[in-house]
Amino acid sequence: MAANFEDVAKQFVNFYYQQFDTDRKQLAALYRDQSMLTFESSAVLGTNAIVEKLSALPFQQVKHQVATLDAQPGVNGGVLVLVTGQLLVDEEQRPMNYTQTFQLMPESGSFFVFNDIFKLVYG
Amino acid sequence: MAANFEDVAKQFVNFYYQQFDTDRKQLAALYRDQSMLTFESSAVLGTNAIVEKLSALPFQQVKHQVATLDAQPGVNGGVLVLVTGQLLVDEEQRPMNYTQTFQLMPESGSFFVFNDIFKLVYG
């Protein structure tokens, strides 16, 4: 049964941030060699470079809190997702606002991340 | 000469908000029947419905100020864009933070908007 794009988006986002906040190296399984991550305007291509980038981020503890999630059917059976939320790192008491967009693409009954752009939002 | 995805993104974003802030009905030219707009979590499909939605937004004067723009090469020659910025409407003195993602797709040497998701960001 074909999954509804909204269900795909919700399941992906739940899994992604749970994994990110627990052991972000394991996010490797969600990327492919043609995947791209732009994190705070620094862009890397491919699973290895993406995991290296995520691992090198300068915090140990991190907690994402999703505030809003919107999704649309994308090109070629993909799903486009836009998240807004808040991020708490290490001993910091003030959460930071962020936004993140994902282009998910279908593969063998599941989805991988083709595009991933993360950006902090300053008020 | 093939356009660089970052140039495409910048030119598109400049044009889009200039047009939006001047006469948003004319954004019709950027959408197609398969295009989708999700504006504050309300989704519409196709040029006519999108222009109707944009025209019905409850403000006369609007000014977008782009703070950040990130882009990546997308699926099938597309370009994925993530914008953060501030929005000032009518007589309101306090700008609102927003984020917006566009999936642009190539067509006859130009690009149209396949996906468009707009969301206000509350701190």
Tab-separated table of C-alpha atoms in Angstrom:
chain	number	residue	atom	x	y	z
A	1	MET	CA	0.000	0.000	0.000
A	2	ALA	CA	1.384	3.355	-0.992
A	3	ALA	CA	2.141	5.495	2.014
A	4	ASN	CA	0.446	8.867	2.348
A	5	PHE	CA	2.962	11.694	1.955
A	6	GLU	CA	1.925	13.252	5.249
A	7	ASP	CA	2.426	9.967	7.110
A	8	VAL	CA	5.818	9.546	5.435
A	9	ALA	CA	6.813	13.066	6.511
A	10	LYS	CA	5.668	12.599	10.116
A	11	GLN	CA	7.289	9.212	10.536
A	12	PHE	CA	10.506	10.436	8.982
A	13	VAL	CA	10.685	13.586	11.119
A	14	ASN	CA	9.983	11.676	14.347
A	15	PHE	CA	12.635	9.097	13.521
A	16	TYR	CA	15.169	11.644	12.301
A	17	TYR	CA	15.192	13.845	15.408
A	18	GLN	CA	14.980	10.898	17.806
A	19	GLN	CA	18.030	9.416	16.117
A	20	PHE	CA	19.778	12.816	15.929
A	21	ASP	CA	19.273	13.414	19.645
A	22	THR	CA	20.345	9.871	20.622
A	23	ASP	CA	23.268	9.018	18.301
A	24	ARG	CA	23.512	11.247	15.254
A	25	LYS	CA	26.199	9.081	13.571
A	26	GLN	CA	23.474	6.539	12.891
A	27	LEU	CA	21.706	9.004	10.609
A	28	ALA	CA	24.094	7.615	7.962
A	29	ALA	CA	21.411	5.073	7.054
A	30	LEU	CA	19.133	7.890	5.828
A	31	TYR	CA	21.586	9.406	3.311
A	32	ARG	CA	23.096	8.233	0.023
A	33	ASP	CA	26.159	9.254	-2.014
A	34	GLN	CA	24.086	11.805	-3.954
A	35	SER	CA	22.597	13.322	-0.765
A	36	MET	CA	23.452	16.858	0.247
A	37	LEU	CA	23.380	18.532	3.659
A	38	THR	CA	23.608	22.282	4.128
A	39	PHE	CA	24.026	22.996	7.829
A	40	GLU	CA	24.169	26.688	8.698
A	41	SER	CA	25.128	27.465	5.089
A	42	SER	CA	27.995	24.966	4.996
A	43	ALA	CA	27.293	22.318	2.349
A	44	VAL	CA	28.583	18.740	2.086
A	45	LEU	CA	27.828	15.943	-0.389
A	46	GLY	CA	27.455	12.223	0.292
A	47	THR	CA	26.840	9.994	3.317
A	48	ASN	CA	30.423	10.000	4.627
A	49	ALA	CA	30.867	13.760	4.474
A	50	ILE	CA	27.418	14.304	5.985
A	51	VAL	CA	28.047	11.993	8.943
A	52	GLU	CA	31.473	13.541	9.461
A	53	LYS	CA	29.867	16.998	9.474
A	54	LEU	CA	27.129	15.962	11.906
A	55	SER	CA	29.617	14.217	14.209
A	56	ALA	CA	31.835	17.299	14.323
A	57	LEU	CA	29.073	19.671	15.443
A	58	PRO	CA	30.274	21.388	18.633
A	59	PHE	CA	27.786	19.960	21.134
A	60	GLN	CA	27.345	16.682	22.988
A	61	GLN	CA	23.754	16.782	24.191
A	62	VAL	CA	21.066	18.015	21.846
A	63	LYS	CA	17.283	18.024	21.942
A	64	HIS	CA	15.041	19.011	19.008
A	65	GLN	CA	11.469	20.036	19.677
A	66	VAL	CA	9.364	20.145	16.503
A	67	ALA	CA	6.847	23.008	16.507
A	68	THR	CA	5.383	22.674	12.988
A	69	LEU	CA	5.665	20.201	10.136
A	70	ASP	CA	4.329	20.757	6.609
A	71	ALA	CA	4.690	18.373	3.693
A	72	GLN	CA	3.873	18.201	-0.013
A	73	PRO	CA	4.158	15.496	-2.657
A	74	GLY	CA	7.471	16.125	-4.427
A	75	VAL	CA	9.021	15.424	-7.810
A	76	ASN	CA	9.220	11.722	-8.889
A	77	GLY	CA	7.325	10.315	-5.912
A	78	GLY	CA	9.366	12.301	-3.417
A	79	VAL	CA	8.114	14.163	-0.366
A	80	LEU	CA	9.110	17.739	0.504
A	81	VAL	CA	9.083	18.551	4.231
A	82	LEU	CA	9.413	21.888	6.047
A	83	VAL	CA	9.962	21.818	9.809
A	84	THR	CA	10.163	24.659	12.287
A	85	GLY	CA	11.191	23.988	15.859
A	86	GLN	CA	13.449	24.663	18.762
A	87	LEU	CA	16.825	23.263	19.650
A	88	LEU	CA	18.451	22.953	23.065
A	89	VAL	CA	22.166	22.071	23.264
A	90	ASP	CA	24.302	20.995	26.219
A	91	GLU	CA	23.865	23.226	29.279
A	92	GLU	CA	22.257	26.083	27.333
A	93	GLN	CA	18.967	27.180	28.912
A	94	ARG	CA	17.590	29.208	26.002
A	95	PRO	CA	16.261	27.211	23.059
A	96	MET	CA	17.220	28.368	19.544
A	97	ASN	CA	14.644	28.556	16.756
A	98	TYR	CA	15.453	26.607	13.636
A	99	THR	CA	13.949	25.627	10.311
A	100	GLN	CA	14.844	22.573	8.238
A	101	THR	CA	13.706	21.318	4.856
A	102	PHE	CA	14.068	17.751	3.550
A	103	GLN	CA	13.505	16.345	0.086
A	104	LEU	CA	12.814	12.631	0.650
A	105	MET	CA	13.030	10.237	-2.295
A	106	PRO	CA	11.525	6.746	-2.552
A	107	GLU	CA	13.786	3.678	-2.664
A	108	SER	CA	12.778	0.027	-2.247
A	109	GLY	CA	9.586	0.792	-0.356
A	110	SER	CA	11.271	3.311	1.926
A	111	PHE	CA	12.678	6.843	1.620
A	112	PHE	CA	16.105	8.417	1.819
A	113	VAL	CA	17.139	12.060	2.220
A	114	PHE	CA	18.127	13.641	-1.087
A	115	ASN	CA	18.215	17.278	0.133
A	116	ASP	CA	18.633	18.509	3.711
A	117	ILE	CA	18.972	22.222	4.597
A	118	PHE	CA	19.151	23.325	8.229
A	119	LYS	CA	19.132	26.946	9.364
A	120	LEU	CA	18.886	28.725	12.706
A	121	VAL	CA	16.307	31.520	12.807
A	122	TYR	CA	17.198	34.710	14.638
A	123	GLY	CA	14.330	36.981	15.657
B	1	MET	CA	25.060	28.107	-20.724
B	2	ALA	CA	23.618	26.169	-17.809
B	3	ALA	CA	22.795	28.431	-14.902
B	4	ASN	CA	24.433	27.799	-11.563
B	5	PHE	CA	21.881	26.591	-8.995
B	6	GLU	CA	22.870	29.324	-6.554
B	7	ASP	CA	22.369	32.030	-9.182
B	8	VAL	CA	19.005	30.515	-10.105
B	9	ALA	CA	17.968	30.536	-6.451
B	10	LYS	CA	19.064	34.130	-5.853
B	11	GLN	CA	17.468	35.481	-9.014
B	12	PHE	CA	14.259	33.610	-8.309
B	13	VAL	CA	14.025	34.774	-4.689
B	14	ASN	CA	14.696	38.409	-5.594
B	15	PHE	CA	12.082	38.325	-8.323
B	16	TYR	CA	9.523	36.407	-6.274
B	17	TYR	CA	9.455	38.760	-3.284
B	18	GLN	CA	9.649	41.888	-5.414
B	19	GLN	CA	6.638	40.664	-7.356
B	20	PHE	CA	4.852	39.502	-4.193
B	21	ASP	CA	5.304	42.901	-2.550
B	22	THR	CA	4.262	44.824	-5.687
B	23	ASP	CA	1.378	42.819	-7.180
B	24	ARG	CA	1.148	39.268	-5.924
B	25	LYS	CA	-1.487	38.233	-8.510
B	26	GLN	CA	1.278	38.337	-11.112
B	27	LEU	CA	3.047	35.463	-9.358
B	28	ALA	CA	0.712	33.297	-11.480
B	29	ALA	CA	3.438	33.170	-14.139
B	30	LEU	CA	5.706	31.228	-11.756
B	31	TYR	CA	3.277	28.372	-11.046
B	32	ARG	CA	1.827	25.505	-13.116
B	33	ASP	CA	-1.224	23.253	-12.750
B	34	GLN	CA	0.843	20.686	-10.821
B	35	SER	CA	2.290	23.317	-8.463
B	36	MET	CA	1.383	23.294	-4.789
B	37	LEU	CA	1.386	26.096	-2.222
B	38	THR	CA	1.118	25.473	1.511
B	39	PHE	CA	0.635	28.823	3.245
B	40	GLU	CA	0.469	28.612	7.025
B	41	SER	CA	-0.445	24.909	6.724
B	42	SER	CA	-3.302	25.502	4.275
B	43	ALA	CA	-2.537	23.713	0.990
B	44	VAL	CA	-3.788	24.471	-2.537
B	45	LEU	CA	-2.973	22.892	-5.911
B	46	GLY	CA	-2.607	24.615	-9.281
B	47	THR	CA	-2.003	28.130	-10.542
B	48	ASN	CA	-5.593	29.351	-10.213
B	49	ALA	CA	-6.079	28.139	-6.660
B	50	ILE	CA	-2.649	29.466	-5.666
B	51	VAL	CA	-3.289	32.954	-7.048
B	52	GLU	CA	-6.741	32.979	-5.454
B	53	LYS	CA	-5.168	32.013	-2.124
B	54	LEU	CA	-2.456	34.670	-2.399
B	55	SER	CA	-4.953	37.350	-3.446
B	56	ALA	CA	-7.197	36.563	-0.484
B	57	LEU	CA	-4.477	37.005	2.146
B	58	PRO	CA	-5.740	39.559	4.663
B	59	PHE	CA	-3.289	42.384	4.045
B	60	GLN	CA	-2.818	45.111	1.426
B	61	GLN	CA	0.746	46.257	1.903
B	62	VAL	CA	3.452	43.689	2.458
B	63	LYS	CA	7.226	43.815	2.551
B	64	HIS	CA	9.498	40.756	2.681
B	65	GLN	CA	13.056	41.132	3.912
B	66	VAL	CA	15.202	38.092	3.135
B	67	ALA	CA	17.693	37.320	5.913
B	68	THR	CA	19.203	34.050	4.630
B	69	LEU	CA	18.996	32.004	1.452
B	70	ASP	CA	20.377	28.485	1.001
B	71	ALA	CA	20.058	26.349	-2.123
B	72	GLN	CA	20.941	22.866	-3.330
B	73	PRO	CA	20.724	21.074	-6.665
B	74	GLY	CA	17.427	19.174	-6.596
B	75	VAL	CA	15.928	16.107	-8.262
B	76	ASN	CA	15.777	16.117	-12.120
B	77	GLY	CA	17.629	19.403	-12.590
B	78	GLY	CA	15.545	21.204	-10.002
B	79	VAL	CA	16.755	23.619	-7.344
B	80	LEU	CA	15.721	23.437	-3.685
B	81	VAL	CA	15.681	26.774	-1.855
B	82	LEU	CA	15.293	27.571	1.853
B	83	VAL	CA	14.698	31.195	2.835
B	84	THR	CA	14.423	32.775	6.257
B	85	GLY	CA	13.348	36.364	6.617
B	86	GLN	CA	11.045	38.946	8.061
B	87	LEU	CA	7.662	40.152	6.937
B	88	LEU	CA	5.989	43.490	7.580
B	89	VAL	CA	2.302	43.898	6.735
B	90	ASP	CA	0.112	47.015	6.519
B	91	GLU	CA	0.503	49.325	9.526
B	92	GLU	CA	2.093	46.681	11.722
B	93	GLN	CA	5.351	47.897	13.287
B	94	ARG	CA	6.768	44.557	14.417
B	95	PRO	CA	8.143	42.304	11.685
B	96	MET	CA	7.226	38.597	11.788
B	97	ASN	CA	9.848	35.904	11.210
B	98	TYR	CA	9.106	33.447	8.449
B	99	THR	CA	10.662	30.553	6.588
B	100	GLN	CA	9.827	29.425	3.061
B	101	THR	CA	11.025	26.543	0.916
B	102	PHE	CA	10.706	26.296	-2.877
B	103	GLN	CA	11.342	23.395	-5.198
B	104	LEU	CA	12.050	24.981	-8.590
B	105	MET	CA	11.906	22.833	-11.731
B	106	PRO	CA	13.457	23.584	-15.121
B	107	GLU	CA	11.220	24.312	-18.117
B	108	SER	CA	12.258	25.760	-21.492
B	109	GLY	CA	15.410	27.382	-20.178
B	110	SER	CA	13.677	28.851	-17.161
B	111	PHE	CA	12.246	27.542	-13.869
B	112	PHE	CA	8.787	27.247	-12.353
B	113	VAL	CA	7.715	26.603	-8.754
B	114	PHE	CA	6.759	22.967	-8.183
B	115	ASN	CA	6.615	23.117	-4.358
B	116	ASP	CA	6.133	26.185	-2.158
B	117	ILE	CA	5.756	25.987	1.628
B	118	PHE	CA	5.514	29.166	3.735
B	119	LYS	CA	5.495	29.210	7.519
B	120	LEU	CA	5.677	31.937	10.158
B	121	VAL	CA	8.213	31.267	12.920
B	122	TYR	CA	7.257	32.098	16.484
B	123	GLY	CA	10.112	32.435	18.962
